[in-house]
PDB file of C-alpha atoms in Angstrom:
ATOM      1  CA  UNK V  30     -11.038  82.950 -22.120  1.00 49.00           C
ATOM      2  CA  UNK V  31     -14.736  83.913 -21.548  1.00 42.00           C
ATOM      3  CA  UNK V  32     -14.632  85.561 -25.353  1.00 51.00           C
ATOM      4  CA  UNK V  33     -13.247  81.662 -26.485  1.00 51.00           C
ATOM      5  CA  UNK V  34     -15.858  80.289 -24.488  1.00 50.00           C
ATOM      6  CA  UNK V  35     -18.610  82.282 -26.268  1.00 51.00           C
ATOM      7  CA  UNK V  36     -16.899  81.923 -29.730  1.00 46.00           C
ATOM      8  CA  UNK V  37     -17.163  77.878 -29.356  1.00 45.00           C
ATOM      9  CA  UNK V  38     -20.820  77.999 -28.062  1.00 44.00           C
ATOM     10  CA  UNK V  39     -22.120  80.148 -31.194  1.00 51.00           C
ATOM     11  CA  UNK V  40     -20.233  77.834 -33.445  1.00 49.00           C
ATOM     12  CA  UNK V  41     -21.983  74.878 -31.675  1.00 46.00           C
ATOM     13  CA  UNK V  42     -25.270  76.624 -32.465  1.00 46.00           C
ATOM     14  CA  UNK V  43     -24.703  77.615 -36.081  1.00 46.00           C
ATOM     15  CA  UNK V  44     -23.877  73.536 -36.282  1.00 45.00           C
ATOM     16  CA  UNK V  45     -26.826  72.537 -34.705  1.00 45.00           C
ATOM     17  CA  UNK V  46     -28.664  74.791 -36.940  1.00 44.00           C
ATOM     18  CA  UNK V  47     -27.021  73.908 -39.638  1.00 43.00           C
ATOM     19  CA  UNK V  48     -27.231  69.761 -39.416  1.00 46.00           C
ATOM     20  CA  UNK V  49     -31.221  70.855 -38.091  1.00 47.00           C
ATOM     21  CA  UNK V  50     -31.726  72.572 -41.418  1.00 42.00           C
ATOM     22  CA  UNK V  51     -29.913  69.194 -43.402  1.00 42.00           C
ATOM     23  CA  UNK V  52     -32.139  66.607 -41.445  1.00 44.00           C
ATOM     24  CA  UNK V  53     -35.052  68.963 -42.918  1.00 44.00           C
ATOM     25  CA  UNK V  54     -33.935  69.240 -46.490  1.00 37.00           C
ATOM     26  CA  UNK V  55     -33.298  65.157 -46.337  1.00 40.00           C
ATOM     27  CA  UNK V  56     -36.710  64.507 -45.204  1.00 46.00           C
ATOM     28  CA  UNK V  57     -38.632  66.875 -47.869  1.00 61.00           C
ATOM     29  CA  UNK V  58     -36.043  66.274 -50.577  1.00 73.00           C
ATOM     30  CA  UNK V  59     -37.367  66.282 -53.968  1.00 80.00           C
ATOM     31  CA  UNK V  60     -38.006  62.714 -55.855  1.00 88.00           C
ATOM     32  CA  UNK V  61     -38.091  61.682 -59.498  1.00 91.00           C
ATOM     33  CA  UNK V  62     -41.384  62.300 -61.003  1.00 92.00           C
ATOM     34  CA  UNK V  63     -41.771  59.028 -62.696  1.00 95.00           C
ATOM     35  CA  UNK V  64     -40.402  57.407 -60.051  1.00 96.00           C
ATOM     36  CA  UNK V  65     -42.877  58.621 -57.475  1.00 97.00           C
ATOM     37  CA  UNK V  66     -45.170  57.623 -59.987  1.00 97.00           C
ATOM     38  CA  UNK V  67     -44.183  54.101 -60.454  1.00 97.00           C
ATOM     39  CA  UNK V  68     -43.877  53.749 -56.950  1.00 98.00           C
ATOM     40  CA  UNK V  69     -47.411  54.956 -56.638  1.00 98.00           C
ATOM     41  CA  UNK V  70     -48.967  53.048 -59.516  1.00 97.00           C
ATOM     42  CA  UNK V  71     -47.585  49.932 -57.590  1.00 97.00           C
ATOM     43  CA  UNK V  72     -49.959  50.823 -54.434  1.00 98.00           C
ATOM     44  CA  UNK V  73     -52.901  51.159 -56.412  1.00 97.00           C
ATOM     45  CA  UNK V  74     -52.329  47.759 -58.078  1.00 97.00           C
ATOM     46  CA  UNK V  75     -51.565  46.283 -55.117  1.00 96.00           C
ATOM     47  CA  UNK V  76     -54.599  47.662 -53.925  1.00 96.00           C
ATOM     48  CA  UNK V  77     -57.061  46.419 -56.044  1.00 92.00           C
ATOM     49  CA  UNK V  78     -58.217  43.562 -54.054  1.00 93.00           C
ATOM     50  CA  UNK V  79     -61.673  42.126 -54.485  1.00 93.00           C
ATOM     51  CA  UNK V  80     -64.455  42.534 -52.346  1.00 94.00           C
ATOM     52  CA  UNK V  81     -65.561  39.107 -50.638  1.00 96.00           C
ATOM     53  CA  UNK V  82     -66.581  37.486 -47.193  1.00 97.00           C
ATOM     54  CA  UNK V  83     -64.345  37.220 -44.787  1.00 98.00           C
ATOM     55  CA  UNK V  84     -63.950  36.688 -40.871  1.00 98.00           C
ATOM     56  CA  UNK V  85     -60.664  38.481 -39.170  1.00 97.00           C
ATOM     57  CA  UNK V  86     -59.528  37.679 -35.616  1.00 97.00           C
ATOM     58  CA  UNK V  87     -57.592  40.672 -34.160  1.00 95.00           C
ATOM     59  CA  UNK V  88     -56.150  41.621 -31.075  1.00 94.00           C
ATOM     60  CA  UNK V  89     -56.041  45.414 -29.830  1.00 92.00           C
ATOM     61  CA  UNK V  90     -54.183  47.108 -27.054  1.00 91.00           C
ATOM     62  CA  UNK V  91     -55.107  51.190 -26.438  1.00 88.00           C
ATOM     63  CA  UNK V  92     -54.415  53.245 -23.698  1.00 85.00           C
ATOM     64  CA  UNK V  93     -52.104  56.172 -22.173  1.00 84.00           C
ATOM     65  CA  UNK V  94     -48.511  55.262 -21.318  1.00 81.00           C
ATOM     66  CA  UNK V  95     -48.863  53.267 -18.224  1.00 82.00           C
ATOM     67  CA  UNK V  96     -52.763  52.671 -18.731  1.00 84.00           C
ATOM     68  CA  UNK V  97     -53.459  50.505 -21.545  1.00 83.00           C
ATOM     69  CA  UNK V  98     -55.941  47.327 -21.941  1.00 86.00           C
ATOM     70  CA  UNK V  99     -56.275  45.101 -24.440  1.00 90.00           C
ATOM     71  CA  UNK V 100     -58.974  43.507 -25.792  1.00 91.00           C
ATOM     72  CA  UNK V 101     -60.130  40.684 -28.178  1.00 93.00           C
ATOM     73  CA  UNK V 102     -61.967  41.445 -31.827  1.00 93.00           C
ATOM     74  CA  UNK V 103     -63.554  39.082 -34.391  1.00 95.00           C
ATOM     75  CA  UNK V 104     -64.949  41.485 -37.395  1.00 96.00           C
ATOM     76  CA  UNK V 105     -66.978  39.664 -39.647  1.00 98.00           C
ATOM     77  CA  UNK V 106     -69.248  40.228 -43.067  1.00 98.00           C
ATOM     78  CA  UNK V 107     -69.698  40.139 -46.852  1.00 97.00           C
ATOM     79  CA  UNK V 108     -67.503  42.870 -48.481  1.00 94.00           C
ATOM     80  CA  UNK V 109     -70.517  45.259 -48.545  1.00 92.00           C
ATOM     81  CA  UNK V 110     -71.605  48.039 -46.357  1.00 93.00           C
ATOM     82  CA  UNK V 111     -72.709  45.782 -43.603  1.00 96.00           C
ATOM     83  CA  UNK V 112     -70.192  44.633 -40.919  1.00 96.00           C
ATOM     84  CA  UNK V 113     -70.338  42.983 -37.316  1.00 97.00           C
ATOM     85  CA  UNK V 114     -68.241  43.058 -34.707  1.00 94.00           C
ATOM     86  CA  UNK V 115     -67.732  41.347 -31.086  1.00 94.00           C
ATOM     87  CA  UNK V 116     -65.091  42.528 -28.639  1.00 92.00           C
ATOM     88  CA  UNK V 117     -64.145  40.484 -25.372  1.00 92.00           C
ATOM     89  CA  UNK V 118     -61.931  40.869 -22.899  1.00 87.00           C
ATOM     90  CA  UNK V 119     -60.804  37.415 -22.776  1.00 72.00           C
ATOM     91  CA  UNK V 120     -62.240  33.774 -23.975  1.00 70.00           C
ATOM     92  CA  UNK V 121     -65.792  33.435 -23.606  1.00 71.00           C
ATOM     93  CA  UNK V 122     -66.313  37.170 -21.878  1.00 86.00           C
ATOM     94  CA  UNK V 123     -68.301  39.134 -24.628  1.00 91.00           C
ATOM     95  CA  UNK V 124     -68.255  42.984 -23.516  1.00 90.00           C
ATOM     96  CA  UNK V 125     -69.434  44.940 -26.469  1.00 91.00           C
ATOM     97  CA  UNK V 126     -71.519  43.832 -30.096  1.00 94.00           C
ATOM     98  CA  UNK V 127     -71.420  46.125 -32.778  1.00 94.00           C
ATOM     99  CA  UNK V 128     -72.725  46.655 -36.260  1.00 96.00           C
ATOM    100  CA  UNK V 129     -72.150  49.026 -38.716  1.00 94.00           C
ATOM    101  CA  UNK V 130     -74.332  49.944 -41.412  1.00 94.00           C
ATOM    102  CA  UNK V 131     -73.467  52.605 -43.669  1.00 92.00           C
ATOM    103  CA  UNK V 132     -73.728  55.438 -41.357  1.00 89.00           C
ATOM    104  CA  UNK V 133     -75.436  53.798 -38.776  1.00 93.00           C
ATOM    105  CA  UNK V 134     -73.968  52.079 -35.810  1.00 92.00           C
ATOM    106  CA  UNK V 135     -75.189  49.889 -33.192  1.00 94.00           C
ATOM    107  CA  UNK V 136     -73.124  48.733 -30.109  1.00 93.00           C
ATOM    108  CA  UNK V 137     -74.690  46.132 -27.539  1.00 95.00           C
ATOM    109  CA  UNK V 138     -73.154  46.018 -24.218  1.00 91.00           C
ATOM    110  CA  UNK V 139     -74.434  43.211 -22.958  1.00 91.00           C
ATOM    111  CA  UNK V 140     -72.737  43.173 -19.208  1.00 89.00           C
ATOM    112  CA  UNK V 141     -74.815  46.452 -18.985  1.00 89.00           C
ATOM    113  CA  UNK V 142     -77.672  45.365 -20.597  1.00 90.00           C
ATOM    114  CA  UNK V 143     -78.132  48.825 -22.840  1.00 93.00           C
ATOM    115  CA  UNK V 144     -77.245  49.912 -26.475  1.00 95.00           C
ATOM    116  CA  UNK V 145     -75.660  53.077 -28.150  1.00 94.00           C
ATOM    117  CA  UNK V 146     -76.689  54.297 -31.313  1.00 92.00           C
ATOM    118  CA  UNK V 147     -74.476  56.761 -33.488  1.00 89.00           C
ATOM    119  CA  UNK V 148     -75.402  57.851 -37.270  1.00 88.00           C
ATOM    120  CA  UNK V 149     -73.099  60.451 -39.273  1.00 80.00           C
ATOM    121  CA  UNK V 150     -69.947  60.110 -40.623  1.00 72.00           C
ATOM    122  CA  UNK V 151     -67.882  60.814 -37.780  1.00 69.00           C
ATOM    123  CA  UNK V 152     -65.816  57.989 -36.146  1.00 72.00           C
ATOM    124  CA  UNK V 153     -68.141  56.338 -33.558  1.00 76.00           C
ATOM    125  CA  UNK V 154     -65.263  53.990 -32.617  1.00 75.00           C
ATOM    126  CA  UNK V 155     -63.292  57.884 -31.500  1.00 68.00           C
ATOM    127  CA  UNK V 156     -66.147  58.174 -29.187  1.00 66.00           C
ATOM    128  CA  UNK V 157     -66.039  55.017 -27.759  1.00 70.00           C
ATOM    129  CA  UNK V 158     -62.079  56.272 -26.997  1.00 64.00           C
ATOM    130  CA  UNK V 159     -60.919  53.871 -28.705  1.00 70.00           C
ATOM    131  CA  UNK V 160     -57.289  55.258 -30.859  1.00 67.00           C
ATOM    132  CA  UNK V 161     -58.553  54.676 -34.000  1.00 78.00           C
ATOM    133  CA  UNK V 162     -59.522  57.796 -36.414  1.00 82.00           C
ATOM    134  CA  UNK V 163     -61.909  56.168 -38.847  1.00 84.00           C
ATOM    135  CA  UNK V 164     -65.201  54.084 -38.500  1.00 86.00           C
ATOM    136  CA  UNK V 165     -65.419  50.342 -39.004  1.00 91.00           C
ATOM    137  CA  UNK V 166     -65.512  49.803 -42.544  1.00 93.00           C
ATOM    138  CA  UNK V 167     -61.721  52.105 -42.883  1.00 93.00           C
ATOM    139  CA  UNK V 168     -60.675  49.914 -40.292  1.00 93.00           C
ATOM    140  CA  UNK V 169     -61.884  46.580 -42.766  1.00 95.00           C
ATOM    141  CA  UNK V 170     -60.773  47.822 -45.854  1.00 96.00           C
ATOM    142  CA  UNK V 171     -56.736  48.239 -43.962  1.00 96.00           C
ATOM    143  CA  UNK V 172     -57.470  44.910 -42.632  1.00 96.00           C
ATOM    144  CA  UNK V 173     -57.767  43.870 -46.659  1.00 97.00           C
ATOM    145  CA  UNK V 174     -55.194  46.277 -47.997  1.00 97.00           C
ATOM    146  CA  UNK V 175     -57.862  47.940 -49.718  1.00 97.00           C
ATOM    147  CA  UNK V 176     -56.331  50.846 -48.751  1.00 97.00           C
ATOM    148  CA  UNK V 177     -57.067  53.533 -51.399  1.00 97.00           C
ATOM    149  CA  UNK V 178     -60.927  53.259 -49.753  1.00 95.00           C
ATOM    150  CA  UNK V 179     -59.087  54.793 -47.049  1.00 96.00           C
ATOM    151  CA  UNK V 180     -56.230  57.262 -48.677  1.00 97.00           C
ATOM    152  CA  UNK V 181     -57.982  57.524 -52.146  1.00 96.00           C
ATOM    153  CA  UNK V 182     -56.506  57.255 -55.705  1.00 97.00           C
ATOM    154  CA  UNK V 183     -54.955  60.668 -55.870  1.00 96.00           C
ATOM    155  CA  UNK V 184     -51.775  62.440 -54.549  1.00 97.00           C
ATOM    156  CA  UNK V 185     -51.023  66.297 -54.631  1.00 95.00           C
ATOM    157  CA  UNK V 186     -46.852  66.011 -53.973  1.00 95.00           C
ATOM    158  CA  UNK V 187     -44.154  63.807 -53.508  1.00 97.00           C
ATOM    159  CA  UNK V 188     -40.902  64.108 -51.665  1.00 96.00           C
ATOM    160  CA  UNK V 189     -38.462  61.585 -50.312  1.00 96.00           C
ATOM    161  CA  UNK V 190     -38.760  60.301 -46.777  1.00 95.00           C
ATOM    162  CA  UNK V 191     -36.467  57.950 -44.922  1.00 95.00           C
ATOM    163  CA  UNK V 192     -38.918  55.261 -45.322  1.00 96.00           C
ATOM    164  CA  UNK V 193     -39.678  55.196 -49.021  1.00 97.00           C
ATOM    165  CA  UNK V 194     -41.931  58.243 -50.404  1.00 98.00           C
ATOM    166  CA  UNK V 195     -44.178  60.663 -48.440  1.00 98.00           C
ATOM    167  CA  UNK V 196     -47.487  61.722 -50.618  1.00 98.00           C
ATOM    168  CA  UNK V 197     -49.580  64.337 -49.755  1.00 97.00           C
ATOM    169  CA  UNK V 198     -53.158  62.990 -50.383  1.00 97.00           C
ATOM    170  CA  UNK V 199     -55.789  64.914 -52.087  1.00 95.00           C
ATOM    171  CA  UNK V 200     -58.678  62.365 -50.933  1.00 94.00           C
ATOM    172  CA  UNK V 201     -59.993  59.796 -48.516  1.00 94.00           C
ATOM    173  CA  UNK V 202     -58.650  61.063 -45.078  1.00 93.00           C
ATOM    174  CA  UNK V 203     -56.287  63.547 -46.449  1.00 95.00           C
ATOM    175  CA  UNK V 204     -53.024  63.335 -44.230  1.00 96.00           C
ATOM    176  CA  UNK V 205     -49.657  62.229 -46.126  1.00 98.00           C
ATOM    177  CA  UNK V 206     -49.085  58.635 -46.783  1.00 98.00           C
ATOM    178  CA  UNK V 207     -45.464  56.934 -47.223  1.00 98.00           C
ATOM    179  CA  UNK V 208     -44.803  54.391 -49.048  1.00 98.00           C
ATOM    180  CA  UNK V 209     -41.677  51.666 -49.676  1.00 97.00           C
ATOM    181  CA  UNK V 210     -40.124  51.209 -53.052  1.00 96.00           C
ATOM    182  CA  UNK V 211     -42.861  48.639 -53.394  1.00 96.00           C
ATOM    183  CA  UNK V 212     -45.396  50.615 -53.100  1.00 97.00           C
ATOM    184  CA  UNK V 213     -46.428  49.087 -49.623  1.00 98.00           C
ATOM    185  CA  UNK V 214     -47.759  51.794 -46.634  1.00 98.00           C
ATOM    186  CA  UNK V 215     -45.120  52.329 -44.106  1.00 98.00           C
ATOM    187  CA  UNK V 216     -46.604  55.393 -42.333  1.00 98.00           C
ATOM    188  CA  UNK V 217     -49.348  57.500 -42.389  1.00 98.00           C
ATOM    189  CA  UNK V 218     -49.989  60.928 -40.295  1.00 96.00           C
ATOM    190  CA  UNK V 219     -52.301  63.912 -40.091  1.00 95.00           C
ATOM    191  CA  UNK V 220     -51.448  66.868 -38.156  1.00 93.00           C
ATOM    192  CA  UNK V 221     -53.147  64.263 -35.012  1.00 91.00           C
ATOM    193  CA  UNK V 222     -52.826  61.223 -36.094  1.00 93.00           C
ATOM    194  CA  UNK V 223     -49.974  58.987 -37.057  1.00 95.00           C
ATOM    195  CA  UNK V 224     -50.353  55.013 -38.209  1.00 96.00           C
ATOM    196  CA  UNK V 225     -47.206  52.566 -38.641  1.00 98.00           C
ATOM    197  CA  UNK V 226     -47.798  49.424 -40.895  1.00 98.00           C
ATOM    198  CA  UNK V 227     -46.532  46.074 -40.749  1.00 98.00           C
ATOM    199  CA  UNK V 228     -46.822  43.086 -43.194  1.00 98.00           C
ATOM    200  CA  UNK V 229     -46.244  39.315 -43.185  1.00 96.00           C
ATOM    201  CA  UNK V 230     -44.135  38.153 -45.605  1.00 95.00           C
ATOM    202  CA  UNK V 231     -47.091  37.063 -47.897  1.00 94.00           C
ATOM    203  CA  UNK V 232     -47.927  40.798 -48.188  1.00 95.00           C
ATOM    204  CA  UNK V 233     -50.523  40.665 -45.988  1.00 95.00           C
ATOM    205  CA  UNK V 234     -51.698  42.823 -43.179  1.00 97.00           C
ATOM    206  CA  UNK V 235     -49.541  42.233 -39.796  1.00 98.00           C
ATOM    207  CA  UNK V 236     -49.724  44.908 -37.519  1.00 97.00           C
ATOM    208  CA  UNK V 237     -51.061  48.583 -37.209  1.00 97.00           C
ATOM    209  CA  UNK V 238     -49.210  50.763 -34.533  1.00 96.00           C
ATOM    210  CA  UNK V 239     -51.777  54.286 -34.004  1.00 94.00           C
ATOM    211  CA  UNK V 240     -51.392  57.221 -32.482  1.00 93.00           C
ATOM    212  CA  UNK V 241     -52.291  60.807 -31.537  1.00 91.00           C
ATOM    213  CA  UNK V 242     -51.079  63.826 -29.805  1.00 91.00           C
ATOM    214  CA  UNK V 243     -53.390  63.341 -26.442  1.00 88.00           C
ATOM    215  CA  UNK V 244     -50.767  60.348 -26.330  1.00 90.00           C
ATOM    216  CA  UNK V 245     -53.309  57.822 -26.528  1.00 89.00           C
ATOM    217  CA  UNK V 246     -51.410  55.044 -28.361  1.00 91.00           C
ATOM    218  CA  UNK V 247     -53.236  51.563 -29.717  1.00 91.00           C
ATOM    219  CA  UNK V 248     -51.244  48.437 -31.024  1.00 94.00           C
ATOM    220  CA  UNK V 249     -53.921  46.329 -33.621  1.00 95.00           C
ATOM    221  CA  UNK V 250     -52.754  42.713 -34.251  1.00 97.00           C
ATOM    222  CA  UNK V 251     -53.928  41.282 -37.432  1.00 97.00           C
ATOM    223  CA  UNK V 252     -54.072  37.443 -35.545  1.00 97.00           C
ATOM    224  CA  UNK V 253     -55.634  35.396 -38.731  1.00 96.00           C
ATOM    225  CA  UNK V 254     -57.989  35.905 -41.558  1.00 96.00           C
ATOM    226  CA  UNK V 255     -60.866  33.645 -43.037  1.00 96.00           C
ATOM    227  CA  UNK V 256     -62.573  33.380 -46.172  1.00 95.00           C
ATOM    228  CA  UNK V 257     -65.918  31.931 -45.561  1.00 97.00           C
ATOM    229  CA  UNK V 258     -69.070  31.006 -47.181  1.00 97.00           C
ATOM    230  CA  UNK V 259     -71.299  34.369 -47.387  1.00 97.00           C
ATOM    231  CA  UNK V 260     -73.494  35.237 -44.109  1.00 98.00           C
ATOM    232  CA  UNK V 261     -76.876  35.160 -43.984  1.00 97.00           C
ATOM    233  CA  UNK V 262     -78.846  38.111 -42.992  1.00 96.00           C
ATOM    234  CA  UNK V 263     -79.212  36.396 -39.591  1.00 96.00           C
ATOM    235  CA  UNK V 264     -75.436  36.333 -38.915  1.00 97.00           C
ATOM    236  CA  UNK V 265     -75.182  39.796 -39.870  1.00 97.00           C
ATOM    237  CA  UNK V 266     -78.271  41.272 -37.348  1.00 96.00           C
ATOM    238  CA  UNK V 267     -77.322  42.361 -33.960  1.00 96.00           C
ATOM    239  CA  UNK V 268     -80.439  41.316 -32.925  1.00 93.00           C
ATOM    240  CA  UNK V 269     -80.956  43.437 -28.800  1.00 94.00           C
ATOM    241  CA  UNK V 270     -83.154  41.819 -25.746  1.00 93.00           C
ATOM    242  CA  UNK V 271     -86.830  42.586 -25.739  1.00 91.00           C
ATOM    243  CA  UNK V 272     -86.626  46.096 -23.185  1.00 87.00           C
ATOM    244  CA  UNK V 273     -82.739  46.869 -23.970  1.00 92.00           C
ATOM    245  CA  UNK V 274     -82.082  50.671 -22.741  1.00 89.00           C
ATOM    246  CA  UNK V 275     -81.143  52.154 -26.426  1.00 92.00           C
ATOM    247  CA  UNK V 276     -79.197  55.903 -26.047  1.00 93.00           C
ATOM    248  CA  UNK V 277     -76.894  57.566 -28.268  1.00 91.00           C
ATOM    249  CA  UNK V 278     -73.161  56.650 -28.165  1.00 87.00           C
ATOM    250  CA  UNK V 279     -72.140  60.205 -26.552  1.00 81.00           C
ATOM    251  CA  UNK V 280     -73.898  58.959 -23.177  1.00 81.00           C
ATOM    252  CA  UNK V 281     -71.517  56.261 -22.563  1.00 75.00           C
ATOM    253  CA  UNK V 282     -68.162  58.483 -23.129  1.00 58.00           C
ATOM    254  CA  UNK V 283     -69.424  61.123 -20.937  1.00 55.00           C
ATOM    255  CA  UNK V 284     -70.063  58.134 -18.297  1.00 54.00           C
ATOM    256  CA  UNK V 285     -66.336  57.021 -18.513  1.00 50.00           C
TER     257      UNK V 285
END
């Protein structure tokens, strides 16, 4: 009986192994050349969107499992390298101001009364703890399905994926991207990082599920997009209160 009893449980193993191994194989399985080509071509046309104003309203929940908040967004500006941002916690509560200019970043914190300053191309917004692992104009080109500004134009590999086709990327923020047969993002992921997409029907931007592997999760809502007139230089200054406390952006994570 007990030499049965052992006989079974190795078999279950080597079966578990074995259907392990398959699962494996499935997910990196080879794909067609020209069809992961086609499939990628499609992205990059799909892609090509033109620059232009624009004024998003956006919704974004962050946090820990059992700890998350969720705040308000409008992001705002001309296309260029020159955005605005406002976040509140609800209608009429303004609790953070920011504006990025190529690699310099203002926030205004206005309930405080003080400013942070960041510069450099790492992702202020990661500082501020927020689950996002690019800076603001990433975040607006995803917003615009720009999105080889964020994955770039090139791919090292293919291989087939449950959701479409998983590239390896050989620029923008490196990672591996999957797409659908339509060459829309489903998924991206890094060996931190993973990002879910989901569009309207209209092809347009819907929803953004983030993660990481401190388990810091984020949910970004895509709630409606404008086209407006272009803004002014006044509408895109973040203009601070004569004797605003300035420091750099590190100062206010360490103080959370």
């Amino acid at each position: 009986m007990l030499s049965n009893a052992r006989f079974l449980l190795m078999r279950f193993l080597c079966l578990a192994l074995l259907c392990s191994l398959a699962a494996c194989a499935v997910k990196q399985a080879p794909v067609d050349p020209a069809m992961a080509g086609n499939v990628w071509q499609g992205m990059l046309a799909k892609s090509n969107v033109e620059k232009a104003p624009y004024r998003d309203n956006m919704s974004l929940r962050f946090g820990t499992e059992g700890n998350t908040r969720r705040v308000l967004a409008i992001i705002w500006g001309n296309g260029e390298d020159d955005l605005r941002l406002d976040v509140s916690a609800g209608v009429g509560t303004t609790v953070a101001m920011l504006h990025q200019k190529g690699q310099e970043f203002l926030l205004y914190a206005p309930m405080e009364q003080k400013a942070y300053f960041h510069e450099g191309e790492s992702s202020p917004l990661l500082k501020l703890g927020l689950p996002l692992p690019f800076d603001l104009f990433r975040l607006e080109a995803l917003l615009h399905n720009r999105w080889t500004s964020v994955f770039g134009k090139a791919w090292a590999d293919a291989s087939g994926h449950k959701k479409g086709i998983a590239y390896t990327l050989q620029e923008g923020i490196g990672g591996t991207l999957v797409l659908d047969a339509q060459g829309m993002p489903a998924l991206w992921e890094n060996a931190n990082w993973s990002i879910a997409f989901s569009f309207q029907e209209d092809g347009t931007l819907k929803r953004l599920d983030l993660a990481n592997k401190k388990g810091e999760k984020g949910i970004l809502l895509l709630r409606s997009q404008e086209h407006p007139a272009r803004f002014d230089a006044a509408q895109m200054q973040l203009e601070l209160p004569q004797d605003t406390v300035l420091l750099p952006l590190e100062s206010l994570r360490k103080s959370r």
